[in-house]
Amino acid sequence: YSTDGENWTQLTSGTTKDLTFTANGKVYAKTTDAAGNTTSASTFTVTNIDTSVPTVNATVSGKTATISLADNIGLSGYTVTTSTSTPSSWTSVSGTSASKSWTASSAGTYYAWVKDVSGRTAYKAFTIASTAFCSYSVGTTWDYAYTGGVQTFTVPCAGTYKLEVWGAQGGSIPQIAGGKGGYSYGNISLAKSTNLYIVVGSTGTATSGTTGVAAAGGYNGGGKAYISNSNYAAAGGGGATHIATTNRGELKNYSSYKSEVLIVGGGAGGAYYEPAGSGFGNILQPGATGGGTTGGNTVGTNPTLTATGGSQNSAGTGHMTGGFGIGADADWSGGGAGGGWYGGGTNYYADGAGGSGYIGGVSGGTTTNGQQSGNGKARITLVSTQ
């Protein structure tokens, strides 16, 4: 036999012979008998020998991939996976070429697979971007500053979001700055078009030089400060910052609706100053920190005049006790307490105690004391899309 009609291969004697070919094409054959008589050459064509692996390509538009399949002999199946391990399950397909449409349910890297009739396989990687499910990229942030009112965030796409809140600093006086507000963060899964309501606290104001004048606490629960002598100085407590699933305004309004609050950053206590020779004399206290699991305690001039910070279950105590979402007012010389999940307490001749933070409505988070200077703030970050 010959594959070119010129160069011949002689086989062993006999009446039949099986031949194996590895390439497609024409084959020439002739027979010579024992007497040396040779027939003229006959021809036949070898077909359907699989000489190459199948091919697969994918083009992506949004969350849909168009998968192009081809093989020189014939296709038998295709599939899409998230792994480069050979699949065990295939969707049937026939012919030597085909085009299939596949739609992703989430962003990520995928692998389009093809198998031919000989069992050979191949794959092609392609990526579905997060923007196919959301017009915002993962990592996009929305920041909220103090406005004195409620602000609304409408969820643009279903996914996981990181919520961060910073409570406001306690009010400062010329002699010393107020305590720093607390910080809380955590994650939450949200459906598209869900509304969240953000209330950002403000720092407390200061009073000095006029006996009997109170200084207002910060927005969202900061307690008032008060001085009983014109030589003294004191400042109100900082307000809390919170995010909730409903719009009820300030945090104190959620006393009967606590489950609607997702996260809180506690406000810090206001500073206090009393010069030597006046009352207890020579007092200079910055205000207790706001916002951890428990708000900071006041410094106090002695143990009997210490006030405590708010906790997860109750308000801080002292001569004056805070409340849910409310830092205590000073009713004599002293700084105002910080607002928070529960506000801090106040006492005579002392700075204000801090309010507590809260993370009960989020997952994987924490709350930390003493992180924020000035007014509070909030931030929402897109972590992943669904």
CSV table of C-alpha atoms in Angstrom, one decimal:
chain,number,residue,atom,x,y,z
A,1,TYR,CA,0.0,0.0,0.0
A,2,SER,CA,1.0,3.6,-0.5
A,3,THR,CA,-0.3,7.0,0.7
A,4,ASP,CA,1.2,8.9,-2.3
A,5,GLY,CA,0.9,6.4,-5.1
A,6,GLU,CA,4.7,6.1,-5.5
A,7,ASN,CA,6.3,4.8,-2.3
A,8,TRP,CA,4.9,1.4,-1.5
A,9,THR,CA,5.0,-0.6,1.8
A,10,GLN,CA,5.0,-4.4,1.4
A,11,LEU,CA,2.9,-6.4,3.8
A,12,THR,CA,3.4,-10.0,4.9
A,13,SER,CA,1.9,-12.8,3.0
A,14,GLY,CA,-1.7,-13.8,3.5
A,15,THR,CA,-5.1,-13.1,2.1
A,16,THR,CA,-6.2,-10.3,4.5
A,17,LYS,CA,-4.5,-7.5,6.4
A,18,ASP,CA,-5.8,-4.9,8.9
A,19,LEU,CA,-4.1,-1.5,8.6
A,20,THR,CA,-4.1,1.4,11.1
A,21,PHE,CA,-3.8,5.0,9.9
A,22,THR,CA,-3.1,8.2,11.9
A,23,ALA,CA,-4.0,10.8,9.3
A,24,ASN,CA,-6.8,11.4,7.0
A,25,GLY,CA,-6.2,11.1,3.2
A,26,LYS,CA,-6.2,8.8,0.1
A,27,VAL,CA,-4.6,5.3,0.3
A,28,TYR,CA,-3.4,3.3,-2.7
A,29,ALA,CA,-3.4,-0.5,-2.6
A,30,LYS,CA,-2.5,-3.4,-4.9
A,31,THR,CA,-1.9,-7.1,-4.6
A,32,THR,CA,0.9,-9.3,-5.9
A,33,ASP,CA,0.3,-13.1,-5.9
A,34,ALA,CA,2.8,-15.9,-5.5
A,35,ALA,CA,3.3,-16.0,-9.2
A,36,GLY,CA,4.3,-12.4,-9.3
A,37,ASN,CA,1.1,-11.1,-10.9
A,38,THR,CA,0.3,-7.6,-9.7
A,39,THR,CA,-3.1,-6.0,-9.8
A,40,SER,CA,-3.6,-2.4,-10.8
A,41,ALA,CA,-3.8,0.0,-7.8
A,42,SER,CA,-7.1,0.8,-6.2
A,43,THR,CA,-7.8,3.7,-3.9
A,44,PHE,CA,-9.8,4.5,-0.8
A,45,THR,CA,-10.0,7.6,1.5
A,46,VAL,CA,-9.4,7.5,5.2
A,47,THR,CA,-11.7,10.0,7.1
A,48,ASN,CA,-12.9,10.8,10.6
A,49,ILE,CA,-9.5,10.6,12.3
A,50,ASP,CA,-9.4,13.2,15.1
A,51,THR,CA,-6.1,15.0,14.8
A,52,SER,CA,-6.7,18.0,17.0
A,53,VAL,CA,-8.3,19.1,20.3
A,54,PRO,CA,-11.6,21.1,20.1
A,55,THR,CA,-11.5,24.9,20.5
A,56,VAL,CA,-13.6,27.2,22.7
A,57,ASN,CA,-13.8,30.9,23.1
A,58,ALA,CA,-16.0,33.3,25.1
A,59,THR,CA,-16.9,36.9,24.6
A,60,VAL,CA,-18.6,38.8,27.5
A,61,SER,CA,-21.3,41.4,27.4
A,62,GLY,CA,-22.5,42.5,30.8
A,63,LYS,CA,-23.3,39.3,32.7
A,64,THR,CA,-23.8,37.2,29.5
A,65,ALA,CA,-21.1,35.2,27.8
A,66,THR,CA,-21.3,34.0,24.2
A,67,ILE,CA,-19.4,30.7,23.9
A,68,SER,CA,-18.1,29.6,20.5
A,69,LEU,CA,-17.3,25.9,20.1
A,70,ALA,CA,-15.6,24.0,17.2
A,71,ASP,CA,-14.0,20.7,16.4
A,72,ASN,CA,-12.6,19.1,13.2
A,73,ILE,CA,-14.6,15.9,13.6
A,74,GLY,CA,-17.6,16.7,15.9
A,75,LEU,CA,-18.7,18.2,19.2
A,76,SER,CA,-20.3,16.2,22.0
A,77,GLY,CA,-20.7,18.6,24.9
A,78,TYR,CA,-20.0,21.9,26.7
A,79,THR,CA,-20.4,23.4,30.1
A,80,VAL,CA,-19.3,26.4,32.3
A,81,THR,CA,-17.6,25.9,35.7
A,82,THR,CA,-15.7,27.9,38.3
A,83,SER,CA,-12.7,25.5,38.2
A,84,THR,CA,-10.0,24.2,35.9
A,85,SER,CA,-10.8,20.6,37.0
A,86,THR,CA,-12.3,18.5,34.2
A,87,PRO,CA,-16.1,18.5,34.5
A,88,SER,CA,-18.1,15.4,35.1
A,89,SER,CA,-21.3,16.7,33.7
A,90,TRP,CA,-21.9,18.1,30.2
A,91,THR,CA,-24.6,19.6,28.2
A,92,SER,CA,-25.0,17.8,24.8
A,93,VAL,CA,-24.1,19.6,21.6
A,94,SER,CA,-23.6,18.3,18.1
A,95,GLY,CA,-22.0,19.3,14.8
A,96,THR,CA,-18.5,20.7,14.2
A,97,SER,CA,-19.3,24.2,15.4
A,98,ALA,CA,-21.9,25.8,17.7
A,99,SER,CA,-22.5,29.1,19.6
A,100,LYS,CA,-24.1,29.1,23.0
A,101,SER,CA,-25.3,31.9,25.4
A,102,TRP,CA,-24.7,31.6,29.1
A,103,THR,CA,-25.7,34.1,31.8
A,104,ALA,CA,-24.0,34.5,35.2
A,105,SER,CA,-25.7,34.9,38.5
A,106,SER,CA,-22.7,36.6,40.2
A,107,ALA,CA,-19.4,38.2,39.3
A,108,GLY,CA,-16.2,36.2,39.1
A,109,THR,CA,-13.9,34.1,36.9
A,110,TYR,CA,-15.5,31.3,35.0
A,111,TYR,CA,-14.3,28.5,32.6
A,112,ALA,CA,-16.1,27.6,29.3
A,113,TRP,CA,-15.5,23.9,28.5
A,114,VAL,CA,-15.8,21.9,25.3
A,115,LYS,CA,-15.6,18.1,24.6
A,116,ASP,CA,-15.4,16.4,21.1
A,117,VAL,CA,-16.7,13.0,20.0
A,118,SER,CA,-13.3,11.5,20.7
A,119,GLY,CA,-13.4,12.7,24.4
A,120,ARG,CA,-10.8,15.4,24.0
A,121,THR,CA,-11.5,18.5,26.1
A,122,ALA,CA,-10.4,22.2,26.3
A,123,TYR,CA,-11.4,25.2,28.3
A,124,LYS,CA,-11.3,29.0,28.1
A,125,ALA,CA,-11.3,31.4,31.1
A,126,PHE,CA,-13.5,34.5,31.1
A,127,THR,CA,-14.5,37.1,33.7
A,128,ILE,CA,-17.9,38.6,34.6
A,129,ALA,CA,-17.2,42.0,36.2
A,130,SER,CA,-19.0,43.2,39.3
A,131,THR,CA,-20.3,46.2,37.3
A,132,ALA,CA,-22.4,43.7,35.3
A,133,PHE,CA,-24.7,43.5,38.3
A,134,CYS,CA,-24.2,47.0,39.7
A,135,SER,CA,-23.2,50.3,38.1
A,136,TYR,CA,-20.9,50.9,41.1
A,137,SER,CA,-17.6,49.0,41.5
A,138,VAL,CA,-16.7,47.1,44.6
A,139,GLY,CA,-15.0,49.4,47.0
A,140,THR,CA,-17.2,52.4,46.2
A,141,THR,CA,-17.9,54.6,49.3
A,142,TRP,CA,-20.6,57.0,50.3
A,143,ASP,CA,-19.6,59.5,53.0
A,144,TYR,CA,-21.9,61.4,55.3
A,145,ALA,CA,-21.0,64.5,57.4
A,146,TYR,CA,-23.0,66.3,60.0
A,147,THR,CA,-26.0,68.2,58.7
A,148,GLY,CA,-28.3,68.4,61.7
A,149,GLY,CA,-30.9,66.1,60.2
A,150,VAL,CA,-31.6,62.7,58.8
A,151,GLN,CA,-29.8,61.6,55.6
A,152,THR,CA,-30.9,58.7,53.3
A,153,PHE,CA,-28.9,56.1,51.5
A,154,THR,CA,-30.8,54.0,48.9
A,155,VAL,CA,-29.1,50.7,48.1
A,156,PRO,CA,-28.1,50.8,44.4
A,157,CYS,CA,-27.5,47.1,44.0
A,158,ALA,CA,-28.0,43.9,46.0
A,159,GLY,CA,-24.9,43.0,47.9
A,160,THR,CA,-22.9,43.2,51.1
A,161,TYR,CA,-22.1,46.7,52.5
A,162,LYS,CA,-19.7,47.8,55.2
A,163,LEU,CA,-21.2,50.4,57.6
A,164,GLU,CA,-18.9,52.7,59.6
A,165,VAL,CA,-19.9,55.3,62.1
A,166,TRP,CA,-17.9,57.8,64.2
A,167,GLY,CA,-19.5,59.5,67.2
A,168,ALA,CA,-18.8,63.2,67.8
A,169,GLN,CA,-16.1,64.6,70.0
A,170,GLY,CA,-17.1,66.0,73.3
A,171,GLY,CA,-17.1,69.8,73.4
A,172,SER,CA,-13.8,71.6,73.9
A,173,ILE,CA,-12.9,74.6,76.0
A,174,PRO,CA,-10.0,77.0,75.6
A,175,GLN,CA,-8.0,75.1,78.2
A,176,ILE,CA,-8.4,71.5,76.9
A,177,ALA,CA,-10.1,69.5,74.1
A,178,GLY,CA,-13.1,67.3,74.7
A,179,GLY,CA,-12.9,63.5,74.6
A,180,LYS,CA,-12.8,61.8,71.2
A,181,GLY,CA,-15.9,60.0,69.8
A,182,GLY,CA,-16.2,56.3,69.3
A,183,TYR,CA,-16.0,54.2,66.1
A,184,SER,CA,-18.1,51.2,65.1
A,185,TYR,CA,-18.2,49.1,61.9
A,186,GLY,CA,-19.7,45.9,60.6
A,187,ASN,CA,-21.2,44.3,57.4
A,188,ILE,CA,-24.7,43.8,56.3
A,189,SER,CA,-26.4,42.2,53.3
A,190,LEU,CA,-28.9,44.5,51.6
A,191,ALA,CA,-31.5,44.2,48.9
A,192,LYS,CA,-31.5,46.7,46.0
A,193,SER,CA,-33.6,49.9,46.7
A,194,THR,CA,-33.5,49.3,50.5
A,195,ASN,CA,-33.3,52.7,52.3
A,196,LEU,CA,-31.0,53.3,55.3
A,197,TYR,CA,-31.2,56.4,57.4
A,198,ILE,CA,-28.1,58.1,58.7
A,199,VAL,CA,-28.0,60.6,61.6
A,200,VAL,CA,-24.5,62.1,62.2
A,201,GLY,CA,-23.8,63.7,65.6
A,202,SER,CA,-22.1,67.0,66.3
A,203,THR,CA,-19.7,68.1,68.9
A,204,GLY,CA,-20.8,70.0,72.0
A,205,THR,CA,-20.6,73.7,72.5
A,206,ALA,CA,-18.7,75.5,75.3
A,207,THR,CA,-19.5,78.0,78.0
A,208,SER,CA,-17.3,80.1,80.2
A,209,GLY,CA,-17.2,83.5,81.9
A,210,THR,CA,-20.9,83.7,82.8
A,211,THR,CA,-22.3,82.1,85.9
A,212,GLY,CA,-25.3,79.9,85.4
A,213,VAL,CA,-25.1,79.6,81.6
A,214,ALA,CA,-25.5,76.2,80.1
A,215,ALA,CA,-23.7,75.0,77.0
A,216,ALA,CA,-25.7,72.8,74.6
A,217,GLY,CA,-24.7,69.3,73.9
A,218,GLY,CA,-24.1,68.0,70.4
A,219,TYR,CA,-26.9,66.9,68.0
A,220,ASN,CA,-28.2,63.4,68.5
A,221,GLY,CA,-28.0,63.0,72.2
A,222,GLY,CA,-25.1,65.1,73.6
A,223,GLY,CA,-25.8,66.3,77.2
A,224,LYS,CA,-25.6,70.0,78.3
A,225,ALA,CA,-22.7,71.5,80.3
A,226,TYR,CA,-23.1,74.0,83.1
A,227,ILE,CA,-20.9,76.3,85.2
A,228,SER,CA,-21.6,77.8,88.6
A,229,ASN,CA,-18.8,80.3,88.6
A,230,SER,CA,-17.6,82.8,86.0
A,231,ASN,CA,-14.0,81.5,86.3
A,232,TYR,CA,-15.1,78.0,85.3
A,233,ALA,CA,-15.4,76.5,81.7
A,234,ALA,CA,-17.3,73.5,80.5
A,235,ALA,CA,-18.6,72.0,77.3
A,236,GLY,CA,-21.5,69.8,76.2
A,237,GLY,CA,-21.2,66.2,75.3
A,238,GLY,CA,-20.8,65.0,71.7
A,239,GLY,CA,-23.7,63.4,69.8
A,240,ALA,CA,-23.9,59.8,68.6
A,241,THR,CA,-23.9,58.8,65.0
A,242,HIS,CA,-26.2,56.0,64.0
A,243,ILE,CA,-27.7,54.1,61.0
A,244,ALA,CA,-31.2,52.6,61.1
A,245,THR,CA,-33.6,50.9,58.8
A,246,THR,CA,-36.4,53.4,59.5
A,247,ASN,CA,-36.6,57.2,59.8
A,248,ARG,CA,-37.4,58.2,63.3
A,249,GLY,CA,-34.9,61.0,63.6
A,250,GLU,CA,-32.6,61.1,66.6
A,251,LEU,CA,-31.5,58.0,68.3
A,252,LYS,CA,-33.5,58.7,71.5
A,253,ASN,CA,-36.7,58.1,69.4
A,254,TYR,CA,-35.8,54.4,68.9
A,255,SER,CA,-36.2,53.5,72.6
A,256,SER,CA,-39.2,51.3,71.7
A,257,TYR,CA,-37.8,50.3,68.3
A,258,LYS,CA,-34.3,49.2,69.1
A,259,SER,CA,-34.3,46.4,66.5
A,260,GLU,CA,-34.5,49.1,63.7
A,261,VAL,CA,-31.1,50.4,64.7
A,262,LEU,CA,-28.1,48.8,62.9
A,263,ILE,CA,-25.1,50.5,64.3
A,264,VAL,CA,-24.0,53.3,66.6
A,265,GLY,CA,-20.9,55.3,67.2
A,266,GLY,CA,-20.9,56.8,70.7
A,267,GLY,CA,-20.4,60.5,71.5
A,268,ALA,CA,-17.7,61.6,73.9
A,269,GLY,CA,-18.0,63.6,77.1
A,270,GLY,CA,-17.5,67.4,77.3
A,271,ALA,CA,-14.4,69.0,78.9
A,272,TYR,CA,-14.3,70.8,82.2
A,273,TYR,CA,-12.1,73.4,83.8
A,274,GLU,CA,-12.0,74.9,87.3
A,275,PRO,CA,-9.1,77.1,88.4
A,276,ALA,CA,-7.2,76.7,91.7
A,277,GLY,CA,-8.9,78.4,94.6
A,278,SER,CA,-12.4,77.9,93.3
A,279,GLY,CA,-14.5,75.0,94.7
A,280,PHE,CA,-12.5,71.9,94.5
A,281,GLY,CA,-10.0,73.9,92.4
A,282,ASN,CA,-7.3,73.2,89.9
A,283,ILE,CA,-9.4,70.8,87.7
A,284,LEU,CA,-8.7,70.2,84.0
A,285,GLN,CA,-10.4,67.3,82.5
A,286,PRO,CA,-10.8,66.4,78.8
A,287,GLY,CA,-14.1,64.6,78.7
A,288,ALA,CA,-14.4,60.8,78.7
A,289,THR,CA,-14.1,58.9,75.4
A,290,GLY,CA,-17.2,57.8,73.5
A,291,GLY,CA,-18.2,54.8,71.8
A,292,GLY,CA,-16.9,51.4,72.7
A,293,THR,CA,-18.9,48.5,74.2
A,294,THR,CA,-18.9,50.9,77.2
A,295,GLY,CA,-18.4,54.6,77.1
A,296,GLY,CA,-15.5,56.1,79.0
A,297,ASN,CA,-15.9,57.1,82.7
A,298,THR,CA,-15.3,60.7,83.9
A,299,VAL,CA,-12.0,61.6,85.5
A,300,GLY,CA,-13.7,63.2,88.6
A,301,THR,CA,-12.1,65.2,91.4
A,302,ASN,CA,-12.5,62.2,93.7
A,303,PRO,CA,-14.2,58.8,93.6
A,304,THR,CA,-17.5,60.2,94.9
A,305,LEU,CA,-17.7,62.5,91.9
A,306,THR,CA,-17.1,60.0,89.2
A,307,ALA,CA,-19.7,59.3,86.5
A,308,THR,CA,-19.8,56.2,84.4
A,309,GLY,CA,-20.2,55.7,80.6
A,310,GLY,CA,-23.2,54.1,78.9
A,311,SER,CA,-23.1,50.3,78.3
A,312,GLN,CA,-24.9,47.9,76.1
A,313,ASN,CA,-27.8,47.6,78.5
A,314,SER,CA,-28.0,50.7,80.6
A,315,ALA,CA,-27.2,54.4,80.8
A,316,GLY,CA,-24.2,55.8,82.6
A,317,THR,CA,-24.7,57.0,86.1
A,318,GLY,CA,-23.5,59.8,88.4
A,319,HIS,CA,-25.3,62.6,90.0
A,320,MET,CA,-27.3,62.7,86.7
A,321,THR,CA,-28.0,59.6,84.7
A,322,GLY,CA,-28.2,59.4,80.9
A,323,GLY,CA,-30.8,57.4,78.9
A,324,PHE,CA,-31.2,55.5,75.7
A,325,GLY,CA,-29.7,57.7,73.0
A,326,ILE,CA,-29.2,60.5,75.5
A,327,GLY,CA,-26.2,61.7,77.4
A,328,ALA,CA,-26.9,63.2,80.8
A,329,ASP,CA,-27.0,67.0,81.3
A,330,ALA,CA,-24.8,68.6,84.0
A,331,ASP,CA,-27.1,70.3,86.6
A,332,TRP,CA,-24.2,72.0,88.4
A,333,SER,CA,-20.6,72.7,87.3
A,334,GLY,CA,-19.5,70.0,84.9
A,335,GLY,CA,-19.2,68.9,81.3
A,336,GLY,CA,-22.2,67.2,79.5
A,337,ALA,CA,-22.2,63.5,78.8
A,338,GLY,CA,-21.9,61.9,75.3
A,339,GLY,CA,-24.9,60.4,73.5
A,340,GLY,CA,-24.8,56.8,72.4
A,341,TRP,CA,-26.7,53.5,72.4
A,342,TYR,CA,-26.9,54.4,76.0
A,343,GLY,CA,-25.6,57.9,77.0
A,344,GLY,CA,-23.1,58.6,79.8
A,345,GLY,CA,-23.7,60.1,83.2
A,346,THR,CA,-22.5,63.4,84.8
A,347,ASN,CA,-21.4,64.5,88.2
A,348,TYR,CA,-20.4,67.7,90.0
A,349,TYR,CA,-17.1,69.3,89.1
A,350,ALA,CA,-16.2,66.7,86.5
A,351,ASP,CA,-16.0,66.2,82.7
A,352,GLY,CA,-18.8,64.3,81.1
A,353,ALA,CA,-18.9,60.5,80.6
A,354,GLY,CA,-19.0,58.9,77.2
A,355,GLY,CA,-21.9,57.2,75.4
A,356,SER,CA,-21.6,53.6,74.2
A,357,GLY,CA,-21.4,52.2,70.7
A,358,TYR,CA,-23.5,49.4,69.2
A,359,ILE,CA,-23.0,46.8,66.5
A,360,GLY,CA,-26.0,44.5,67.1
A,361,GLY,CA,-27.5,45.0,63.7
A,362,VAL,CA,-24.4,44.1,61.7
A,363,SER,CA,-22.0,41.2,61.4
A,364,GLY,CA,-18.3,40.8,61.7
A,365,GLY,CA,-17.8,44.2,63.3
A,366,THR,CA,-16.4,45.9,66.4
A,367,THR,CA,-16.7,49.1,68.3
A,368,THR,CA,-13.8,51.1,69.7
A,369,ASN,CA,-13.5,54.1,72.1
A,370,GLY,CA,-11.9,57.4,71.4
A,371,GLN,CA,-11.3,57.7,67.6
A,372,GLN,CA,-13.0,60.8,66.3
A,373,SER,CA,-12.2,64.5,66.6
A,374,GLY,CA,-14.8,67.1,65.7
A,375,ASN,CA,-18.3,66.3,64.4
A,376,GLY,CA,-19.2,62.7,63.8
A,377,LYS,CA,-19.4,61.1,60.4
A,378,ALA,CA,-20.6,57.9,58.6
A,379,ARG,CA,-19.4,55.9,55.6
A,380,ILE,CA,-21.0,53.1,53.6
A,381,THR,CA,-18.8,50.9,51.4
A,382,LEU,CA,-19.9,48.4,48.7
A,383,VAL,CA,-18.0,45.1,49.7
A,384,SER,CA,-19.5,42.7,47.1
A,385,THR,CA,-22.5,42.3,44.8
A,386,GLN,CA,-25.0,39.5,44.6
